[in-house]
CSV table of C-alpha atoms and ligand atoms in Angstrom, one decimal:
chain,number,residue,atom,x,y,z
A,168,UNK,CA,-0.3,-0.3,0.1
A,169,UNK,CA,1.9,3.7,-0.8
A,170,UNK,CA,2.1,6.1,2.2
A,171,UNK,CA,0.0,9.2,1.7
A,172,UNK,CA,4.0,11.6,1.2
A,173,UNK,CA,5.0,8.1,-0.8
A,174,UNK,CA,6.1,11.4,-3.6
A,175,UNK,CA,7.6,14.5,-0.6
A,176,UNK,CA,11.2,13.9,-0.5
A,177,UNK,CA,12.1,15.8,2.5
A,178,UNK,CA,16.0,17.8,4.0
A,179,UNK,CA,16.2,17.2,6.8
A,180,UNK,CA,18.2,20.1,8.6
A,181,UNK,CA,17.0,19.8,11.9
A,182,UNK,CA,17.9,19.1,15.5
A,183,UNK,CA,18.0,18.4,18.9
A,184,UNK,CA,13.8,17.3,19.4
A,185,UNK,CA,11.9,20.4,17.9
A,186,UNK,CA,12.3,19.5,14.1
A,187,UNK,CA,13.1,16.6,14.2
A,188,UNK,CA,10.2,15.6,15.3
A,189,UNK,CA,8.2,16.4,13.1
A,190,UNK,CA,10.2,15.4,10.3
A,191,UNK,CA,9.5,11.8,11.5
A,192,UNK,CA,5.6,12.1,11.5
A,193,UNK,CA,6.3,13.7,8.1
A,194,UNK,CA,8.5,9.7,7.9
A,195,UNK,CA,5.8,7.8,8.9
A,196,UNK,CA,3.3,8.9,6.5
A,197,UNK,CA,5.6,7.7,4.0
A,198,UNK,CA,8.3,11.5,3.5
A,199,UNK,CA,11.8,10.1,1.8
A,200,UNK,CA,13.5,12.2,4.8
A,201,UNK,CA,17.1,12.5,4.8
A,202,UNK,CA,18.6,14.3,7.6
A,203,UNK,CA,21.8,16.2,7.3
A,204,UNK,CA,24.4,16.1,9.9
A,205,UNK,CA,27.9,16.8,10.9
A,206,UNK,CA,30.1,14.2,10.0
A,207,UNK,CA,31.8,12.5,14.0
A,208,UNK,CA,28.9,14.3,15.4
A,209,UNK,CA,25.6,13.6,14.8
A,210,UNK,CA,22.7,15.1,15.7
A,211,UNK,CA,24.2,16.0,19.3
A,212,UNK,CA,21.5,14.4,21.3
A,213,UNK,CA,22.7,11.3,19.6
A,214,UNK,CA,25.0,11.2,22.5
A,215,UNK,CA,23.5,13.0,24.7
A,216,UNK,CA,21.3,11.1,28.0
A,217,UNK,CA,24.0,7.7,26.3
A,218,UNK,CA,21.9,4.9,28.8
A,219,UNK,CA,24.6,2.9,26.4
A,220,UNK,CA,27.4,2.7,26.1
A,221,UNK,CA,28.7,4.1,22.0
A,222,UNK,CA,25.5,3.6,21.2
A,223,UNK,CA,22.8,6.2,19.9
A,224,UNK,CA,20.6,7.5,22.9
A,225,UNK,CA,17.6,6.9,23.1
A,226,UNK,CA,17.2,10.6,22.8
A,227,UNK,CA,18.2,10.5,19.3
A,228,UNK,CA,17.3,7.5,18.1
A,229,UNK,CA,13.0,7.8,19.7
A,230,UNK,CA,12.9,11.3,17.5
A,231,UNK,CA,14.5,9.8,14.5
A,232,UNK,CA,12.6,6.9,13.7
A,233,UNK,CA,11.9,5.9,8.9
A,234,UNK,CA,15.0,8.7,8.6
A,235,UNK,CA,18.4,8.1,6.1
A,236,UNK,CA,20.9,10.7,7.2
A,237,UNK,CA,23.5,11.7,5.2
A,238,UNK,CA,26.5,13.6,6.6
A,239,UNK,CA,27.5,17.1,5.0
A,240,UNK,CA,30.0,19.3,6.1
A,241,UNK,CA,28.0,22.9,5.5
A,242,UNK,CA,30.4,25.0,6.6
A,243,UNK,CA,32.7,23.8,3.2
A,244,UNK,CA,32.3,24.5,-0.2
A,245,UNK,CA,31.9,20.6,-1.0
A,246,UNK,CA,29.3,20.4,1.7
A,247,UNK,CA,27.2,23.4,0.8
A,248,UNK,CA,27.2,22.4,-2.6
A,249,UNK,CA,25.0,18.7,-1.7
A,250,UNK,CA,22.8,20.3,0.1
A,251,UNK,CA,22.2,22.5,-2.6
A,252,UNK,CA,22.1,19.8,-4.7
A,253,UNK,CA,19.7,18.1,-2.4
A,254,UNK,CA,17.0,21.1,-2.3
A,255,UNK,CA,17.4,21.2,-6.2
A,256,UNK,CA,15.5,17.8,-5.7
A,257,UNK,CA,13.9,17.8,-3.1
A,258,UNK,CA,10.0,19.2,-2.0
A,259,UNK,CA,10.7,20.2,1.4
A,260,UNK,CA,13.3,21.7,3.4
A,261,UNK,CA,12.8,21.6,6.8
A,262,UNK,CA,14.8,23.3,9.5
A,263,UNK,CA,15.4,24.6,13.9
A,264,UNK,CA,18.6,26.2,14.5
A,265,UNK,CA,19.3,29.9,16.2
A,266,UNK,CA,18.1,32.7,14.2
A,267,UNK,CA,20.6,33.1,11.1
A,268,UNK,CA,22.1,29.8,11.1
A,269,UNK,CA,20.7,29.0,7.7
A,270,UNK,CA,21.7,32.9,6.4
A,271,UNK,CA,25.1,33.0,7.8
A,272,UNK,CA,25.6,29.1,6.0
A,273,UNK,CA,24.4,31.3,3.3
A,274,UNK,CA,21.3,29.4,2.5
A,275,UNK,CA,18.8,32.5,2.6
A,276,UNK,CA,15.3,32.4,1.5
A,277,UNK,CA,15.7,34.0,-1.3
A,278,UNK,CA,19.1,32.2,-2.4
A,279,UNK,CA,16.6,28.4,-1.7
A,280,UNK,CA,13.9,29.6,-4.1
A,281,UNK,CA,16.4,29.9,-7.0
A,282,UNK,CA,17.3,26.9,-5.7
A,283,UNK,CA,13.7,25.2,-6.2
A,284,UNK,CA,11.0,27.6,-6.6
A,285,UNK,CA,9.0,25.4,-5.7
A,286,UNK,CA,10.1,23.6,-2.3
A,287,UNK,CA,9.0,23.9,1.2
A,288,UNK,CA,11.8,25.5,3.3
A,289,UNK,CA,9.6,25.1,7.1
A,290,UNK,CA,11.9,26.8,10.2
A,291,UNK,CA,11.0,26.4,14.1
A,292,UNK,CA,12.6,29.3,15.7
A,293,UNK,CA,11.7,30.0,19.6
A,294,UNK,CA,10.0,33.5,19.1
A,295,UNK,CA,7.8,35.5,15.6
A,296,UNK,CA,9.5,38.9,15.7
A,297,UNK,CA,9.8,41.2,18.1
A,298,UNK,CA,11.8,42.0,20.4
A,299,UNK,CA,13.3,38.0,21.2
A,300,UNK,CA,13.6,36.9,18.1
A,301,UNK,CA,17.1,36.5,17.7
A,302,UNK,CA,16.8,34.4,21.2
A,303,UNK,CA,17.7,30.4,21.3
A,304,UNK,CA,14.5,28.7,23.4
A,305,UNK,CA,14.5,24.7,24.4
A,306,UNK,CA,11.6,23.3,26.4
A,307,UNK,CA,11.5,24.8,29.5
A,308,UNK,CA,11.6,28.5,28.1
A,309,UNK,CA,8.9,27.9,25.1
A,310,UNK,CA,6.6,26.5,28.8
A,311,UNK,CA,7.9,30.1,30.7
A,312,UNK,CA,7.3,33.2,27.9
A,313,UNK,CA,4.0,30.4,25.9
A,314,UNK,CA,2.3,31.4,29.4
A,315,UNK,CA,2.4,27.4,30.6
A,316,UNK,CA,4.7,28.2,34.0
A,317,UNK,CA,2.6,30.5,34.5
A,318,UNK,CA,-0.7,28.9,34.9
A,319,UNK,CA,1.0,25.4,36.3
A,320,UNK,CA,1.7,24.0,39.3
A,321,UNK,CA,-0.1,25.0,43.3
A,322,UNK,CA,-0.8,28.3,43.9
A,323,UNK,CA,1.5,28.9,47.1
A,324,UNK,CA,4.5,27.1,44.8
A,325,UNK,CA,6.7,28.7,41.8
A,326,UNK,CA,5.8,28.3,38.4
A,327,UNK,CA,6.2,24.4,36.6
A,328,UNK,CA,7.0,23.1,33.8
A,329,UNK,CA,5.2,19.8,32.2
A,330,UNK,CA,6.8,16.7,31.6
A,331,UNK,CA,4.2,17.2,28.6
A,332,UNK,CA,6.7,18.7,25.9
A,333,UNK,CA,4.1,21.1,24.4
A,334,UNK,CA,7.6,23.1,23.6
A,335,UNK,CA,9.0,21.6,21.3
A,336,UNK,CA,6.7,18.2,20.0
A,337,UNK,CA,3.9,20.6,19.8
A,338,UNK,CA,5.3,23.0,18.0
A,339,UNK,CA,6.3,20.3,15.5
A,340,UNK,CA,2.9,18.9,15.3
A,341,UNK,CA,1.7,22.6,14.1
A,342,UNK,CA,5.7,22.0,10.7
A,343,UNK,CA,3.6,19.2,10.3
A,344,UNK,CA,0.8,20.7,9.1
A,345,UNK,CA,2.1,23.4,8.3
A,346,UNK,CA,3.6,21.7,5.6
A,347,UNK,CA,1.2,19.5,4.5
A,348,UNK,CA,-1.0,22.9,4.1
A,349,UNK,CA,1.8,24.4,1.7
A,350,UNK,CA,2.3,20.9,0.3
A,351,UNK,CA,-1.3,20.6,-1.2
A,352,UNK,CA,-1.7,24.9,-1.7
A,353,UNK,CA,1.6,24.0,-4.1
A,354,UNK,CA,-0.6,21.5,-5.9
A,355,UNK,CA,-2.5,25.2,-7.3
A,356,UNK,CA,0.8,27.8,-7.4
A,357,UNK,CA,3.1,25.7,-8.4
A,358,UNK,CA,5.2,27.7,-6.2
A,359,UNK,CA,7.3,26.1,-2.8
A,360,UNK,CA,6.8,28.7,0.3
A,361,UNK,CA,8.1,29.2,4.0
A,362,UNK,CA,6.3,27.7,6.3
A,363,UNK,CA,7.3,28.7,9.9
A,364,UNK,CA,6.0,28.2,13.7
A,365,UNK,CA,7.6,29.4,17.2
A,366,UNK,CA,7.7,28.1,19.6
A,367,UNK,CA,6.7,31.1,22.4
A,368,UNK,CA,3.4,30.9,19.6
A,369,UNK,CA,2.2,26.5,20.4
A,370,UNK,CA,2.5,26.8,23.4
A,371,UNK,CA,0.7,29.8,23.9
A,372,UNK,CA,-1.9,28.1,21.6
A,373,UNK,CA,-2.4,24.8,23.5
A,374,UNK,CA,-3.2,27.8,27.4
A,375,UNK,CA,-5.5,29.5,25.4
A,376,UNK,CA,-8.0,28.4,28.2
A,377,UNK,CA,-5.9,30.7,30.1
A,378,UNK,CA,-6.7,32.9,27.9
A,379,UNK,CA,-9.6,33.4,27.8
A,380,UNK,CA,-9.6,33.2,31.7
A,381,UNK,CA,-7.5,36.0,31.9
A,382,UNK,CA,-10.4,37.6,30.1
A,383,UNK,CA,-13.0,35.5,32.5
A,384,UNK,CA,-11.5,37.9,35.5
A,385,UNK,CA,-12.4,41.0,35.2
A,386,UNK,CA,-16.5,39.8,35.7
A,387,UNK,CA,-15.9,38.0,38.5
A,388,UNK,CA,-13.6,36.1,39.6
A,389,UNK,CA,-13.2,31.8,38.2
A,390,UNK,CA,-15.5,30.1,40.4
A,391,UNK,CA,-14.2,26.5,39.1
A,392,UNK,CA,-10.3,27.3,40.8
A,393,UNK,CA,-9.4,26.4,43.2
A,394,UNK,CA,-9.3,29.9,44.7
A,395,UNK,CA,-12.5,29.9,45.4
A,396,UNK,CA,-14.7,31.0,47.5
A,397,UNK,CA,-12.1,30.8,50.1
A,398,UNK,CA,-8.8,32.7,48.2
A,399,UNK,CA,-8.2,35.7,46.1
A,400,UNK,CA,-7.4,36.0,42.8
A,401,UNK,CA,-4.7,38.8,41.6
A,402,UNK,CA,-5.4,40.4,38.6
A,403,UNK,CA,-4.0,37.6,36.3
A,404,UNK,CA,-5.1,34.1,36.5
A,405,UNK,CA,-3.3,31.7,38.7
A,406,UNK,CA,-2.3,28.1,38.5
A,407,UNK,CA,-5.2,25.7,39.2
A,408,UNK,CA,-3.8,23.1,40.4
A,409,UNK,CA,-5.7,20.3,38.8
A,410,UNK,CA,-9.1,21.5,39.1
A,411,UNK,CA,-10.1,21.0,35.3
A,412,UNK,CA,-10.0,23.7,32.8
A,413,UNK,CA,-13.8,23.4,31.7
A,414,UNK,CA,-17.3,23.6,32.9
A,415,UNK,CA,-16.8,20.8,34.8
A,416,UNK,CA,-15.2,20.8,38.5
A,417,UNK,CA,-12.5,18.2,38.7
A,418,UNK,CA,-9.9,16.8,40.5
A,419,UNK,CA,-7.1,14.4,41.4
A,420,UNK,CA,-8.5,11.8,44.3
A,421,UNK,CA,-5.9,9.4,46.2
A,422,UNK,CA,-7.0,6.1,46.2
A,423,UNK,CA,-6.0,3.0,47.6
A,424,UNK,CA,-2.2,2.4,48.6
A,425,UNK,CA,-1.7,6.6,47.6
A,426,UNK,CA,0.7,6.5,50.8
A,427,UNK,CA,3.1,4.5,48.7
A,428,UNK,CA,2.5,4.5,45.7
A,429,UNK,CA,3.5,8.3,44.4
A,430,UNK,CA,1.3,7.3,41.2
A,431,UNK,CA,-2.1,6.0,43.0
A,432,UNK,CA,-4.5,8.7,42.5
A,433,UNK,CA,-7.5,9.3,40.3
A,434,UNK,CA,-8.5,12.0,37.9
A,435,UNK,CA,-12.2,12.2,38.8
A,436,UNK,CA,-15.0,14.7,37.3
A,437,UNK,CA,-18.1,15.5,39.1
A,438,UNK,CA,-20.2,16.4,35.4
A,439,UNK,CA,-23.5,17.4,36.2
A,440,UNK,CA,-25.4,14.6,34.2
A,441,UNK,CA,-24.0,12.0,36.7
A,442,UNK,CA,-23.6,14.0,39.9
A,443,UNK,CA,-26.7,11.7,40.8
A,444,UNK,CA,-25.6,8.8,40.6
A,445,UNK,CA,-21.6,9.9,41.4
A,446,UNK,CA,-23.8,11.0,45.5
A,447,UNK,CA,-24.9,7.3,45.4
A,448,UNK,CA,-22.0,4.7,44.7
A,449,UNK,CA,-19.6,7.8,47.5
A,450,UNK,CA,-22.4,6.7,49.7
A,451,UNK,CA,-24.3,10.2,50.7
A,452,UNK,CA,-27.3,9.8,48.1
A,453,UNK,CA,-29.2,12.9,49.8
A,454,UNK,CA,-27.0,15.2,48.4
A,455,UNK,CA,-29.1,13.9,44.7
A,456,UNK,CA,-31.3,17.0,46.1
A,457,UNK,CA,-29.7,19.2,49.2
A,458,UNK,CA,-29.6,22.4,48.2
A,459,UNK,CA,-26.4,22.4,49.3
A,460,UNK,CA,-24.9,20.2,46.5
A,461,UNK,CA,-27.8,19.3,44.2
A,462,UNK,CA,-26.7,22.4,41.4
A,463,UNK,CA,-23.0,22.8,40.5
A,464,UNK,CA,-23.3,26.2,41.7
A,465,UNK,CA,-23.9,25.4,46.0
A,466,UNK,CA,-21.1,22.7,44.6
A,467,UNK,CA,-19.0,25.2,43.6
A,468,UNK,CA,-19.1,26.7,47.0
A,469,UNK,CA,-18.0,23.4,48.1
A,470,UNK,CA,-15.8,22.1,46.1
A,471,UNK,CA,-13.3,21.3,48.5
A,472,UNK,CA,-15.6,19.7,50.9
A,473,UNK,CA,-17.5,17.3,47.2
A,474,UNK,CA,-13.7,16.5,47.3
A,475,UNK,CA,-13.0,15.3,49.9
A,476,UNK,CA,-16.2,13.5,50.6
A,477,UNK,CA,-15.2,11.1,46.8
A,478,UNK,CA,-12.3,11.4,48.0
A,479,UNK,CA,-12.8,9.4,51.3
A,480,UNK,CA,-14.7,7.6,49.0
A,481,UNK,CA,-12.3,6.8,46.6
A,482,UNK,CA,-9.1,5.7,49.5
A,483,UNK,CA,-10.9,2.6,50.1
A,484,UNK,CA,-10.2,1.2,46.2
A,485,UNK,CA,-7.1,1.1,44.5
A,486,UNK,CA,-7.8,3.0,41.2
A,487,UNK,CA,-8.4,0.3,38.5
A,488,UNK,CA,-11.1,-0.6,41.4
A,489,UNK,CA,-12.4,2.8,41.7
A,490,UNK,CA,-12.1,2.8,37.8
A,491,UNK,CA,-14.9,-0.2,37.1
A,492,UNK,CA,-16.9,1.1,38.5
A,493,UNK,CA,-17.7,4.3,37.6
A,494,UNK,CA,-16.8,4.0,33.4
A,495,UNK,CA,-20.4,2.0,34.0
A,496,UNK,CA,-22.0,4.7,35.8
A,497,UNK,CA,-19.9,7.5,32.9
A,498,UNK,CA,-19.5,9.0,35.5
A,499,UNK,CA,-16.3,10.8,33.3
A,500,UNK,CA,-12.7,9.7,35.6
A,501,UNK,CA,-9.3,8.0,34.4
A,502,UNK,CA,-6.0,6.1,36.2
A,503,UNK,CA,-3.0,8.7,36.5
A,504,UNK,CA,-0.2,6.0,35.1
A,505,UNK,CA,2.8,5.2,35.8
A,506,UNK,CA,5.6,5.0,32.9
A,507,UNK,CA,6.0,2.2,33.7
A,508,UNK,CA,2.4,1.0,33.4
A,509,UNK,CA,2.1,2.6,30.2
A,510,UNK,CA,5.0,0.8,29.0
A,511,UNK,CA,3.5,-2.7,29.8
A,512,UNK,CA,-0.4,-1.6,28.9
A,513,UNK,CA,-1.1,-4.2,25.7
A,514,UNK,CA,-3.5,-1.9,24.9
A,515,UNK,CA,-1.5,-0.1,23.6
A,516,UNK,CA,1.0,-1.9,22.3
A,517,UNK,CA,-1.8,-3.7,20.3
A,518,UNK,CA,-2.3,-0.8,18.7
A,519,UNK,CA,1.3,0.2,18.1
A,520,UNK,CA,1.4,3.7,20.0
A,521,UNK,CA,3.6,2.1,21.9
A,522,UNK,CA,6.7,0.2,19.8
A,523,UNK,CA,9.1,-1.4,20.1
A,524,UNK,CA,12.3,-2.1,17.5
A,525,UNK,CA,15.5,-3.5,16.9
A,526,UNK,CA,18.6,-1.4,17.0
A,527,UNK,CA,21.8,-3.0,15.5
A,528,UNK,CA,23.9,-1.1,18.1
A,529,UNK,CA,21.4,-0.2,21.2
A,530,UNK,CA,19.3,-3.8,21.0
A,531,UNK,CA,15.3,-4.2,21.6
A,532,UNK,CA,13.7,-1.2,22.8
A,533,UNK,CA,10.3,0.7,23.6
A,534,UNK,CA,9.5,4.0,21.8
A,535,UNK,CA,6.6,5.6,20.9
A,536,UNK,CA,4.4,5.5,17.7
A,537,UNK,CA,2.7,7.9,15.2
A,538,UNK,CA,-0.3,9.2,17.6
A,539,UNK,CA,-2.9,9.6,14.0
A,540,UNK,CA,-3.8,6.6,12.4
A,541,UNK,CA,-4.3,6.6,8.4
A,542,UNK,CA,-6.3,3.5,7.2
A,543,UNK,CA,-4.8,4.0,4.3
A,544,UNK,CA,-1.0,5.0,5.4
A,545,UNK,CA,-0.9,2.7,7.4
A,546,UNK,CA,3.2,4.1,10.1
A,547,UNK,CA,5.9,1.2,10.6
A,548,UNK,CA,8.3,2.8,12.5
A,549,UNK,CA,11.5,1.3,11.5
A,550,UNK,CA,14.8,1.9,13.3
A,551,UNK,CA,16.7,5.6,13.0
A,552,UNK,CA,19.9,5.8,10.9
A,553,UNK,CA,22.9,5.2,12.3
A,554,UNK,CA,25.2,8.6,10.7
A,555,UNK,CA,26.0,8.6,7.8
A,556,UNK,CA,25.1,5.3,7.5
A,557,UNK,CA,23.0,5.9,3.8
A,558,UNK,CA,25.8,8.1,1.8
A,559,UNK,CA,26.6,5.6,-0.6
A,560,UNK,CA,23.0,5.6,-1.1
A,561,UNK,CA,21.9,9.1,-1.5
A,562,UNK,CA,24.9,10.0,-3.7
A,563,UNK,CA,24.3,7.7,-6.4
A,564,UNK,CA,20.6,6.9,-5.2
A,565,UNK,CA,19.4,10.7,-4.7
A,566,UNK,CA,21.8,12.8,-6.6
A,567,UNK,CA,23.0,9.8,-9.1
A,568,UNK,CA,27.0,11.0,-8.9
A,569,UNK,CA,29.3,8.7,-10.6
A,570,UNK,CA,32.0,7.1,-9.3
A,571,UNK,CA,34.6,10.1,-10.3
A,572,UNK,CA,31.3,12.6,-8.3
A,573,UNK,CA,31.6,10.2,-5.6
A,574,UNK,CA,34.8,9.9,-5.9
A,575,UNK,CA,35.5,14.4,-5.5
A,576,UNK,CA,32.9,14.2,-3.1
A,577,UNK,CA,34.6,11.5,-0.4
A,578,UNK,CA,37.7,13.1,-1.2
A,579,UNK,CA,36.9,17.0,-0.4
A,580,UNK,CA,36.6,16.1,2.8
A,581,UNK,CA,32.2,17.1,3.1
A,582,UNK,CA,30.9,14.0,3.9
A,583,UNK,CA,33.9,13.1,6.9
A,584,UNK,CA,36.6,11.5,6.5
A,585,UNK,CA,37.0,9.1,3.8
A,586,UNK,CA,37.7,6.2,4.6
A,587,UNK,CA,34.1,6.2,7.6
A,588,UNK,CA,32.1,7.4,5.2
A,589,UNK,CA,30.9,4.9,2.6
A,590,UNK,CA,31.5,2.1,5.0
A,591,UNK,CA,27.2,1.3,4.1
A,592,UNK,CA,25.9,1.3,1.3
B,826,CAO,N1,28.0,20.9,9.0
B,826,CAO,C1,28.3,22.2,9.4
B,826,CAO,N2,28.1,22.5,10.0
B,826,CAO,C2,26.6,22.8,10.6
B,826,CAO,C3,26.3,21.0,10.2
B,826,CAO,C4,26.5,20.5,9.3
B,826,CAO,N3,26.2,20.0,8.8
B,826,CAO,N4,25.3,21.5,10.6
B,826,CAO,C5,25.6,22.6,11.8
B,826,CAO,N5,25.9,23.6,12.3
B,826,CAO,C6,25.9,24.1,12.2
B,826,CAO,C7,25.2,25.4,12.0
B,826,CAO,O1,26.3,26.1,11.1
B,826,CAO,C8,25.2,26.6,13.3
B,826,CAO,O2,27.0,26.9,13.4
B,826,CAO,P1,27.3,29.0,14.0
B,826,CAO,O3,26.6,28.8,14.3
B,826,CAO,O4,28.7,29.7,13.1
B,826,CAO,O5,26.6,29.6,12.2
B,826,CAO,C9,25.6,25.4,14.0
B,826,CAO,O6,25.6,24.6,14.0
B,826,CAO,C10,24.2,25.9,14.8
B,826,CAO,O7,23.8,26.1,15.5
B,826,CAO,P2,22.1,26.7,17.1
B,826,CAO,O8,23.0,27.2,17.1
B,826,CAO,O9,21.6,26.2,15.9
B,826,CAO,O10,22.9,25.4,17.5
B,826,CAO,P3,22.9,25.4,19.5
B,826,CAO,O11,22.6,24.4,19.5
B,826,CAO,O12,23.5,26.3,19.7
B,826,CAO,O13,20.9,25.8,19.6
B,826,CAO,C11,19.2,25.6,19.4
B,826,CAO,C12,20.2,25.0,19.9
B,826,CAO,C13,17.8,24.3,19.9
B,826,CAO,C14,19.2,26.2,20.7
B,826,CAO,C15,18.7,26.3,18.4
B,826,CAO,O14,19.2,26.1,17.9
B,826,CAO,C16,17.3,27.2,18.8
B,826,CAO,O15,17.3,28.1,19.8
B,826,CAO,N6,16.8,26.4,17.9
B,826,CAO,C17,15.1,27.3,17.4
B,826,CAO,C18,14.4,27.0,18.9
B,826,CAO,C19,14.1,25.4,18.9
B,826,CAO,O16,13.7,24.3,17.8
B,826,CAO,N7,14.2,25.2,19.8
B,826,CAO,C20,14.3,23.5,20.5
B,826,CAO,C21,15.8,22.9,20.4
B,826,CAO,S1,14.8,21.3,20.8
B,826,CAO,O17,14.9,21.6,22.6
């Protein structure tokens, strides 16, 4: 079966996490992704957070599946020439270097268009145009400047970043959408275009509900926040702890075993539609009609009391027992699952959102597969490339160089030290 993007060739000039996430998604959708890496070094993540000596790290392997690797020193004349030749015959180039890096290399948008007017040049930067546009940005910085940190955590504690990589992987997803849309538009215009995604914008987009709340503050307290009704609100959206971000109050509650298991908790939503069933389940049937509890308005005045009563019940059961009781009643809830529990979940393996992959250096490892499924373009997760693994393949079969041209490229040192660069074909 052909893949959705089977006829798309991508020059993947990305590194670390944000850009590689984008190109990995496109590779899973069928694009031919050629990762350009510095000879001898490669993407810095190959050696960062290494767990197995002399093997590519999980940091790298888990972000670079289904790609090919070509080593090129693009600061040499021959390296830049080969990159430019690749640009001429590709559909997309993706990069996430610090601002100005591509220009310093000579690859301005004007130059890229001159090489290939149909190419889409897709970039991730920390910030969009403005006072910070020249700044380098990593994940947690993006979370801070995009509104996530100021609104995450508890009122009496420091701003908190989340484990979900919303700045890096989140922005990579935005960029992938932009690229696919630009490819679609090219069908009618015949032209490429620039696609830009800033990490600050990406995080702010995901904090949309907090900007909603900022404006709601002008009209009164945020009744679903834990600061209501006893605490006070200032002039900005406070950290909401584990309160629900929507119109149905929710909280994380202790379950049996919480004293020793840091994840023996469940998220419980007191959805108004099923309030009566909640009352029955927790042994408070009288709350169905008690004016202090019967309406959402009344419950918001006493959120602490409501959740304390529910928690007194959840603490008598494990999080999975709570789930088993509440689900048939359509009461929305979800256990706090640890990474250990997720990694072992057979249902997640069955749907291939968790996949085991073989790797020649590090052996078998577990990774996350594609989070979107296309019925006519099923993704097959294959391992990340070794550094320069496809040098020979790409010079011969993509750039169509003859043996003399290959020899010239190798002699120049642009692909690295000659002996090691063509070892694998
Ligand atoms: N051959 C030769 N040189 C190469 C090369 C190659 N194949 N690939 C990269 N380089 C060079 C670049 O030319 C550049 O050199 P100059 O600064 O001399 O022009 C340098 O390597 C890379 O520059 P960088 O500033 O992008 O890298 P860094 O490690 O200092 O910064 C990061 C990393 C991520 C902070 C920065 O790239 C950035 O802000 N990117 C945009 C935002 C982003 O994507 N952040 C997410 C990162 S994941 O948390």
